[in-house]
Coordinates of C-alpha atoms and ligand atoms in Angstrom, one line a residue:
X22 CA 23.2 36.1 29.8
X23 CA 24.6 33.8 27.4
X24 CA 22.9 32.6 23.7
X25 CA 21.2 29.6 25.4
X26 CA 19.2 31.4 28.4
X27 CA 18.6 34.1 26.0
X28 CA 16.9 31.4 23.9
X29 CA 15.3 29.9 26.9
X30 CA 13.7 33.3 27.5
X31 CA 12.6 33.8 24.5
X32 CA 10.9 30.1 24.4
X33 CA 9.4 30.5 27.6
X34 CA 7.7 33.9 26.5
X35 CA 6.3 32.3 23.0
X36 CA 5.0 30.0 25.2
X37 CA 3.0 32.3 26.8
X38 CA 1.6 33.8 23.7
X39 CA 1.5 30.3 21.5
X40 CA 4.5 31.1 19.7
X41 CA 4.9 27.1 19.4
X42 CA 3.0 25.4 17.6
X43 CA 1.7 21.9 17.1
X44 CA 2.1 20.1 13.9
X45 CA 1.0 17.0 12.9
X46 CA 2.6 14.1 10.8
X47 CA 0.2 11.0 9.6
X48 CA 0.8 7.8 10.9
X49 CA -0.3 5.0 8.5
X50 CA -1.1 1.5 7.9
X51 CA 0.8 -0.5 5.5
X52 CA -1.8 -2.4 4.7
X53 CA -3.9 -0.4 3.1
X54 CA -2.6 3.6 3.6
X55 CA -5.4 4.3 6.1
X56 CA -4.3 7.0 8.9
X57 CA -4.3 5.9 12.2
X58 CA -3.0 8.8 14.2
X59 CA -0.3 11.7 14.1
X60 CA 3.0 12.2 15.9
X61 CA 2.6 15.5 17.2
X62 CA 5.7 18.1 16.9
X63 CA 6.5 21.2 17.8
X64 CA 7.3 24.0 15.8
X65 CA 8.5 27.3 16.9
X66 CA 7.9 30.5 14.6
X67 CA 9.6 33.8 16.3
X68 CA 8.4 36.8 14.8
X69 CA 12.4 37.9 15.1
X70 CA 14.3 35.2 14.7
X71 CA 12.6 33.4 12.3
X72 CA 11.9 29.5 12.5
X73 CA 14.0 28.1 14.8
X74 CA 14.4 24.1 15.0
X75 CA 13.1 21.9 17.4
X76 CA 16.7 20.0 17.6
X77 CA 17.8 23.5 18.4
X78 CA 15.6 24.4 21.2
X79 CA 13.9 21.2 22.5
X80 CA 17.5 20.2 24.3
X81 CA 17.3 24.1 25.4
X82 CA 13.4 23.7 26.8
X83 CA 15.0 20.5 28.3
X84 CA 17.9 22.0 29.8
X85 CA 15.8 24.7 31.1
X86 CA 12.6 22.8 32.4
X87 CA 10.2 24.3 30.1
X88 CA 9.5 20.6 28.4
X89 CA 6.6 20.6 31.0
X90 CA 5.3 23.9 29.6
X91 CA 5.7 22.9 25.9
X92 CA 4.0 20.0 26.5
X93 CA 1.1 21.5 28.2
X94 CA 0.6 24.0 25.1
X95 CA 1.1 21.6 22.5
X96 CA -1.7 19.6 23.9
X97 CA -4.4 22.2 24.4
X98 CA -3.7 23.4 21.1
X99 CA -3.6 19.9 19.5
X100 CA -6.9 18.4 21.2
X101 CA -9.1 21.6 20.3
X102 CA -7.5 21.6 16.5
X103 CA -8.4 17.8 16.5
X104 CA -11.9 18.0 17.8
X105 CA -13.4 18.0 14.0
X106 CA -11.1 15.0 13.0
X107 CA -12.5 11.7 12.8
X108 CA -12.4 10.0 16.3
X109 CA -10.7 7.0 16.0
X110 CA -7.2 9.0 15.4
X111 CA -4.6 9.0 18.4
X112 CA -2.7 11.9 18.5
X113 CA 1.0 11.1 19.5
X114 CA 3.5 13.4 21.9
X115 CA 6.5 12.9 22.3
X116 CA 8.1 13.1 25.7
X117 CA 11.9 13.5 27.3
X118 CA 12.8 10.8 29.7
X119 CA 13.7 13.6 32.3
X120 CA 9.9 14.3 32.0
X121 CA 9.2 11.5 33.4
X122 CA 10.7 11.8 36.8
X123 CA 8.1 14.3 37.6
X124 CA 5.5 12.9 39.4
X125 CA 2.8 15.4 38.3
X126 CA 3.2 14.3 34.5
X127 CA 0.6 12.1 34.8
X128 CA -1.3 14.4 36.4
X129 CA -0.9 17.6 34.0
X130 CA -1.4 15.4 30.9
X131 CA -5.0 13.9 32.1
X132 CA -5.9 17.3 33.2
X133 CA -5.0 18.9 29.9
X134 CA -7.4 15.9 28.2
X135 CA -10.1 16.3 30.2
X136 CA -10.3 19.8 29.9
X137 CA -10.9 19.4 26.1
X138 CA -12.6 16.7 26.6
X139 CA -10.4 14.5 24.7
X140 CA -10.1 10.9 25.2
X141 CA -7.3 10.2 26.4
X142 CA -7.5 6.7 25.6
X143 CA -6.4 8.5 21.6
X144 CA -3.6 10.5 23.9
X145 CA -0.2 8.1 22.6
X146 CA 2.7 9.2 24.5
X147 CA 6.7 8.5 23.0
X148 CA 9.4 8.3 24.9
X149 CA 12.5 9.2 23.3
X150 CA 15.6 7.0 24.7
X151 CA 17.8 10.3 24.5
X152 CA 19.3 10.4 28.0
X153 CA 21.1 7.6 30.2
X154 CA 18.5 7.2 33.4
X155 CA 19.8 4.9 35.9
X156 CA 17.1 5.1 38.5
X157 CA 13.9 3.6 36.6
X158 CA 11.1 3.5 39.5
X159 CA 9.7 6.7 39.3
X160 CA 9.6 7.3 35.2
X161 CA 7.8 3.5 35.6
X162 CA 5.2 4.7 38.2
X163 CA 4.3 7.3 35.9
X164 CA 4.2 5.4 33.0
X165 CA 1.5 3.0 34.8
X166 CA -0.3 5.9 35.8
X167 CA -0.7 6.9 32.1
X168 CA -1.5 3.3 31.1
X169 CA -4.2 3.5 33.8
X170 CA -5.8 6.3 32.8
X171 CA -5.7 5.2 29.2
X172 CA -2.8 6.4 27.3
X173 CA -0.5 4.1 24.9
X174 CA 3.2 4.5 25.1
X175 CA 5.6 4.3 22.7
X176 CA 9.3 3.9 22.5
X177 CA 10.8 6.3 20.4
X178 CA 13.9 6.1 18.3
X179 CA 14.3 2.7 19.2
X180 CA 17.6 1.2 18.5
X181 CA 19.6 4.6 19.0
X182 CA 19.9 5.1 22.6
X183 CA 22.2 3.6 24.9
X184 CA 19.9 0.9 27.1
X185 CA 17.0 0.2 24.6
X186 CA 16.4 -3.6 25.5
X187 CA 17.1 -2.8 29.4
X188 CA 14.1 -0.1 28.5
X189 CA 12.4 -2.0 26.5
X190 CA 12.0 -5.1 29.3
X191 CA 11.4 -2.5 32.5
X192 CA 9.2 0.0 31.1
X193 CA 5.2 -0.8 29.9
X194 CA 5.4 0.0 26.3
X195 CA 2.7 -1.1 24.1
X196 CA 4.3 0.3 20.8
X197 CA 8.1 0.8 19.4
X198 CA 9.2 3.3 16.6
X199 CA 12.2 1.7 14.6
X200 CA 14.8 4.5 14.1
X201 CA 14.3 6.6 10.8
X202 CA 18.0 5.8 10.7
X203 CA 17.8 2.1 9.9
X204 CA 15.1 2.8 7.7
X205 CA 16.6 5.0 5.3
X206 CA 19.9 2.7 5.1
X207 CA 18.0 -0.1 4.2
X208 CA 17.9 -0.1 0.7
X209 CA 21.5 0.7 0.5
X210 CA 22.8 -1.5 3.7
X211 CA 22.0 -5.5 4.0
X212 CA 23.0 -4.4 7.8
X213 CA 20.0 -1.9 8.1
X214 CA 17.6 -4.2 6.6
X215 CA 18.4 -7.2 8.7
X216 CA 18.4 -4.9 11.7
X217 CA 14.5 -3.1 10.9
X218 CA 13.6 -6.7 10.1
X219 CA 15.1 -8.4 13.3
X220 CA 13.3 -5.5 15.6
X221 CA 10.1 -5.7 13.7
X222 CA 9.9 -9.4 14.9
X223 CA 11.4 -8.5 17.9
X224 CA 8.3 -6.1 18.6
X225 CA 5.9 -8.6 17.3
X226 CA 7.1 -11.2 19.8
X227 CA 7.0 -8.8 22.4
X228 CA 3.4 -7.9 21.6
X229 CA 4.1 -4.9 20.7
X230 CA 2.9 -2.5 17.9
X231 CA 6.2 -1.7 15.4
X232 CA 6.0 1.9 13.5
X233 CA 8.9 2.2 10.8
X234 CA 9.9 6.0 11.2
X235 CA 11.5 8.1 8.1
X236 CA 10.1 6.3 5.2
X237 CA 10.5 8.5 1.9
X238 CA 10.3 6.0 -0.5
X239 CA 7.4 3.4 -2.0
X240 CA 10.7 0.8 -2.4
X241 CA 11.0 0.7 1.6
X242 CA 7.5 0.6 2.3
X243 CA 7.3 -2.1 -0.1
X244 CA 10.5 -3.7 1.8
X245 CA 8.8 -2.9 5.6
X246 CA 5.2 -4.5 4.2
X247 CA 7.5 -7.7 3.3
X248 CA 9.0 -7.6 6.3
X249 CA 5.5 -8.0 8.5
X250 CA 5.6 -4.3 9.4
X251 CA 2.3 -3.0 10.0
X252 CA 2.6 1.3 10.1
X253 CA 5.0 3.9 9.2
X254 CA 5.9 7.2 9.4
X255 CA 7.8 9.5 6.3
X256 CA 7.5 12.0 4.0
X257 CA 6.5 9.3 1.9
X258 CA 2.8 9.6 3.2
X259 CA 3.0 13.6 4.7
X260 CA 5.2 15.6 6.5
X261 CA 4.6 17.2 9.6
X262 CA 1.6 20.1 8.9
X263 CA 0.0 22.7 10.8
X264 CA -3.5 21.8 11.8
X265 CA -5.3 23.4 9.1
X266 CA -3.6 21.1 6.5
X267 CA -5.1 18.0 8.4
X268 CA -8.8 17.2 6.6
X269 CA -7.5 17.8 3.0
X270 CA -4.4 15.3 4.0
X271 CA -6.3 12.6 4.9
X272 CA -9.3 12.9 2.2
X273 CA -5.5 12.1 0.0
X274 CA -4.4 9.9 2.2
X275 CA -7.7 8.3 2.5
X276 CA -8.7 8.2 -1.4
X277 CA -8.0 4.9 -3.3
X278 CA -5.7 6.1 -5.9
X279 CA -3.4 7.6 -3.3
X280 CA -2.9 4.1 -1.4
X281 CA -2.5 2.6 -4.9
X282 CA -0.2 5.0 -5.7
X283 CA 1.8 5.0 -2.7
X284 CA 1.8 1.0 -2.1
X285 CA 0.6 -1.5 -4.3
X286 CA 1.5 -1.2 -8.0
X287 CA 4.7 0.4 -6.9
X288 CA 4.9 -3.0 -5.0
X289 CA 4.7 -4.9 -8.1
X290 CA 7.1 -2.8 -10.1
X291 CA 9.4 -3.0 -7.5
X292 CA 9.3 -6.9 -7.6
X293 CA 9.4 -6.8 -11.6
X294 CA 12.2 -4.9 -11.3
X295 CA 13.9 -7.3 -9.2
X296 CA 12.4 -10.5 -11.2
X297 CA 13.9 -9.1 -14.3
X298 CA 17.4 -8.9 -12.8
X299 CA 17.1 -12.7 -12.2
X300 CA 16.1 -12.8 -16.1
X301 CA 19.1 -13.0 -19.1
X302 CA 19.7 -9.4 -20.3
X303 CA 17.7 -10.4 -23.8
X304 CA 15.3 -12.4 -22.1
X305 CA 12.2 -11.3 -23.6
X306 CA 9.8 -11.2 -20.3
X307 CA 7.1 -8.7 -19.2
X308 CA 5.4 -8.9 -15.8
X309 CA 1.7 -8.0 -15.2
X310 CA -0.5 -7.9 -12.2
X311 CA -3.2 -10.4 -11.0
X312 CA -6.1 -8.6 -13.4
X313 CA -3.6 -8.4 -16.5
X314 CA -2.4 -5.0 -16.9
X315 CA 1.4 -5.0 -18.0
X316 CA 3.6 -3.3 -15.4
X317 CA 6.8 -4.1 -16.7
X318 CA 8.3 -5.4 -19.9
X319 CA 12.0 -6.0 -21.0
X320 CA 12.8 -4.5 -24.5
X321 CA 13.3 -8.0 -26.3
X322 CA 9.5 -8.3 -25.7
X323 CA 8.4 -5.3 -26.8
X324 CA 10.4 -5.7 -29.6
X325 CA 8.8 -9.5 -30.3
X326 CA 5.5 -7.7 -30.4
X327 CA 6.2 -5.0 -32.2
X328 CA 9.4 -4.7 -34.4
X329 CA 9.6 -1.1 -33.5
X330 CA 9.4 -1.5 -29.9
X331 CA 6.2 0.1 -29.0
X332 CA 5.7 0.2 -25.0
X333 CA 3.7 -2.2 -23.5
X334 CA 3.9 -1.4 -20.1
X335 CA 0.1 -0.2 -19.0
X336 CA -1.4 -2.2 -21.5
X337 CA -3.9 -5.6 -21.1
X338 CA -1.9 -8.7 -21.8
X339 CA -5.1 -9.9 -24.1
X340 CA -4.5 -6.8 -26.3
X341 CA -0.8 -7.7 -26.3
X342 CA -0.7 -11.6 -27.6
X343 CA -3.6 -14.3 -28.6
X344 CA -5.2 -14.7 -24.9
X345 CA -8.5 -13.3 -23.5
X346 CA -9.6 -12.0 -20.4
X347 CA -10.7 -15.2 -19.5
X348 CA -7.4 -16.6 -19.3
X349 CA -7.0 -14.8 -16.1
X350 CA -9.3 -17.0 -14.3
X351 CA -7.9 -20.0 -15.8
X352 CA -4.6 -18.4 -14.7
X353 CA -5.9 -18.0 -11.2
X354 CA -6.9 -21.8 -11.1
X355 CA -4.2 -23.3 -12.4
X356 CA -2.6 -21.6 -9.7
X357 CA -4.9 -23.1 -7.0
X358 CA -4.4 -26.3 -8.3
X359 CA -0.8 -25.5 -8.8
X360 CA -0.8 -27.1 -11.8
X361 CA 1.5 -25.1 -14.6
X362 CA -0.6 -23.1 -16.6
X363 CA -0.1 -24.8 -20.9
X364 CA 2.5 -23.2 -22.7
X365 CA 1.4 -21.6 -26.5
X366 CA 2.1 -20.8 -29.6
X367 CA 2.3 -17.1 -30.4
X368 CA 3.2 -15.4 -33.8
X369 CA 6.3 -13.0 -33.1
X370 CA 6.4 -9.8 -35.2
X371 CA 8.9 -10.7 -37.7
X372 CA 6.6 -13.8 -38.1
X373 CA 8.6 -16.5 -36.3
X374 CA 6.6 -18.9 -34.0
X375 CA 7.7 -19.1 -30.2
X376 CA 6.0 -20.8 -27.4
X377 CA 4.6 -18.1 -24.3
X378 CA 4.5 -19.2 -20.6
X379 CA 2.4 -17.7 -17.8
X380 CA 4.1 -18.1 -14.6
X381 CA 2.5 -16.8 -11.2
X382 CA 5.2 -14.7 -9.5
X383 CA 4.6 -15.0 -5.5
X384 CA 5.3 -12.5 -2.3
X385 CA 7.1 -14.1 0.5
X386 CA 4.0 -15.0 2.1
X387 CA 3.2 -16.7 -1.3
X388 CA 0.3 -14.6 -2.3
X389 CA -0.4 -14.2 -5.7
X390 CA 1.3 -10.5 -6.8
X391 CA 0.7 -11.3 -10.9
X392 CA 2.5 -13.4 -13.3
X393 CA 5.2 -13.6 -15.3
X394 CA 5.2 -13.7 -19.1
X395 CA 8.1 -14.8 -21.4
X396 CA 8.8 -16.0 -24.6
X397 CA 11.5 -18.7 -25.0
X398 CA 11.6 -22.2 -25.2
X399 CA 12.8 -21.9 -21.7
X400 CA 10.7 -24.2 -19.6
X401 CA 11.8 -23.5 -16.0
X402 CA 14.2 -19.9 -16.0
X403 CA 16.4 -19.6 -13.4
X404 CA 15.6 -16.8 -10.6
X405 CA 11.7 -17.9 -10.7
X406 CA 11.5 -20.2 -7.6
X407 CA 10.0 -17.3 -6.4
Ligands
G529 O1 10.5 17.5 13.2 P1 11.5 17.1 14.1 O2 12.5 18.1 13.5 O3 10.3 17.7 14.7 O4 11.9 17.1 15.6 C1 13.2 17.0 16.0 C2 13.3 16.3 17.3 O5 12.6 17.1 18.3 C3 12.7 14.9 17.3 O6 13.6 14.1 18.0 C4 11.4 15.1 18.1 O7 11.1 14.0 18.9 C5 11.7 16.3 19.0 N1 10.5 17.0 19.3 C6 9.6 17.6 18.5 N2 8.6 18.1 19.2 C7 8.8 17.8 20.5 C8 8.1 18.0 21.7 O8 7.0 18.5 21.7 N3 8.6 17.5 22.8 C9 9.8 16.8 22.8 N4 10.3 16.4 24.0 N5 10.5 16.6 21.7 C10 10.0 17.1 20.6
G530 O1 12.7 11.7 17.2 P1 11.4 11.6 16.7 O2 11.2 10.3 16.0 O3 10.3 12.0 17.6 O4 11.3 12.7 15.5 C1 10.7 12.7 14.4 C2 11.6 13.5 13.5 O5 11.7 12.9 12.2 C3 11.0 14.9 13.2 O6 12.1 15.7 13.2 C4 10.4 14.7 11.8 O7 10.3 16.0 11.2 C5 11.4 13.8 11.2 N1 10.9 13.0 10.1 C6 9.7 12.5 9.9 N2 9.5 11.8 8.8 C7 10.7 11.9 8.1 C8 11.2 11.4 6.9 O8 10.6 10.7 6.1 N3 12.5 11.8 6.6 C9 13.3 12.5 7.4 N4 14.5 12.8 7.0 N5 12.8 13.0 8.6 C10 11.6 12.7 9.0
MN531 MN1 8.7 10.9 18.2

């Protein structure tokens, strides 16, 4: 017996005696952080062996026809860890194209729901591109059946396989995961980014819901929200957890600070960040959000505020130089009337007089992110045609 049907034999007998176990990684809105569901994967514990990777033995279960089995255990383990979860969460499972040539999937999979009683209208299935199929009809039929009995499918992995548009225009999916691959080149690679962006609009035209998979940092969830993506997948938001770990992940994931700190002042430091690069090194320019809090400043303005260069970032802009909070609603309708908002006067801290502008500084679907504030004489500064 060689290494591989030694390891299929050992699977198999975990199995058995839930040796694998379901783990669960949130799926989130982009909008707000909210969790809409959980990939479901499989982890595999052997009390010898030690953990033993699901790249490692999934091909092996494949090889070996024990996806069926794994499957079925995941899924009665997953439903009855999920039946104190709040309803509206879909729990996703991911399944090998070779699954799908056996007529009873369908069958096994609505059995295994019913028996927990688990809607399985919240059962999302993925289908992983992995393998070249040439004969489509009967992984189709059983895709319908799912559809009819309620399930969502996804395509997962999208944009790695070998016939993704051929699968993509034959078989009824409803959602598409972009490749973690593309997504974490894209801050690096102009390639990777116009790729996620073309395929989110791709999915969109298509109808289809577009997950971003892999996402580790607030900068590309920032970039994905730009781009009209709608969820995501990552570490950035939680990694794939036993069941247990579940409630206390999404009272974090649910809490207001924890969107806030995963998506939207990150957003605007992000786009500071990128203002300022636009801005002369000594330009003296800070950037704050819609209610006034400083998020970023360049050093030549702390340093015209303060001649010792005291940090300003975090700080109101009406503690900062002579406006009040009011100015913030005048700010806001000047906008609306997109009228400029009057340059002033402001003392400097060595004393010298210099005129302020307020600019409002704009995301690509010109809503109002915050402003811009610099001192200069510098009517219209290059870079904020934003
Ligand atoms: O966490 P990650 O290392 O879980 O998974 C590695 C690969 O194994 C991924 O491609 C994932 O889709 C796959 N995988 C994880 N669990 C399952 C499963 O239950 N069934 C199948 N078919 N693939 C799985
Ligand atoms: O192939 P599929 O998309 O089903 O597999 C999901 C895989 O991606 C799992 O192995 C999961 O552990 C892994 N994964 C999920 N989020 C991240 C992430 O943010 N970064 C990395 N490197 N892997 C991730
Ligand atoms: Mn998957």
């Amino acid at each position: 017996m060689n290494a591989d049907q030694l390891l299929a034999r050992t699977l198999l007998t975990a199995l058995a005696t839930g040796g694998v176990e379901p783990f669960f990684q949130p799926i989130v809105s982009l909008d707000d952080g909210h969790v809409l569901g959980f990939e479901v994967l499989a982890r595999w514990n052997d009390p010898e062996q030690g953990f033993i990777a699901p790249d490692r033995f999934i091909p092996i279960a494949d090889r070996f026809g024990l996806l069926d089995r794994l499957l079925d255990q995941l899924m009665r383990t997953a439903f009855s860890a999920a039946e104190d979860w709040p309803h509206h969460l879909f729990l996703g499972f991911n399944v090998s194209p070779t699954q799908l040539r056996n007529p009873e999937l369908a069958t096994r999979i609505a059995k295994a729901a019913m028996d927990s009683s688990f809607p399985l209208s919240r059962v999302h299935i993925e289908v992983t591109e992995s393998g070249f199929i040439d004969d489509l009809t009967q992984p189709r039929r059983t895709l319908d059946r799912l559809i009819n009995l309620g399930c969502m499918i996804a395509m997962d992995d999208f944009g790695t396989g070998y016939s993704s548009l051929t699968w993509l225009s034959t078989l009824p999916f409803s959602k598409l995961k972009i490749d973690a691959s593309f997504v974490m080149a894209m801050e690096e690679h102009r390639q990777s980014r116009k790729i996620v962006h073309a395929v989110v609009s791709l999915g969109h035209s298509l109808g289809l819901a577009v997950v971003a998979e892999g996402v580790e940092t607030p900068a590309q969830a920032e970039l994905l929200r730009t781009m009209g993506c709608k969820l995501a997948q990552g570490y950035l938001f939680g990694r794939p957890m036993p069941a247990q770990q579940v409630p206390d992940a999404l009272v974090k994931l649910t809490s207001a600070t924890a969107v806030e700190g995963l998506l939207v002042p990150m957003s605007l430091e992000l786009r500071a960040h990128r203002l300022s690069e636009s801005y002369a090194p000594d330009a003296a320019v800070a950037f704050m959000d819609p209610a006034g809090t400083v998020v970023a400043s360049s050093t030549a303005f702390d340093t015209t505020l303060d001649s010792n260069g005291g940090e300003v970032a975090g700080r109101h802009i009406w503690d900062l130089i002579g406006v009040t909070p009011d100015t913030m609603a005048e700010l806001r309708a000047s906008d609306l009337l997109d009228e400029p908002f009057p340059a002033f006067d402001e003392k400097a801290a060595d004393g010298s007089v210099e005129q302020v502008h307020i600019r409002p500084v704009k995301d690509e679907s010109s809503e109002l992110v915050g402003y811009s504030v610099e001192f200069g004489d510098n009517p219209n500064p290059a870079g904020m045609a934003s």
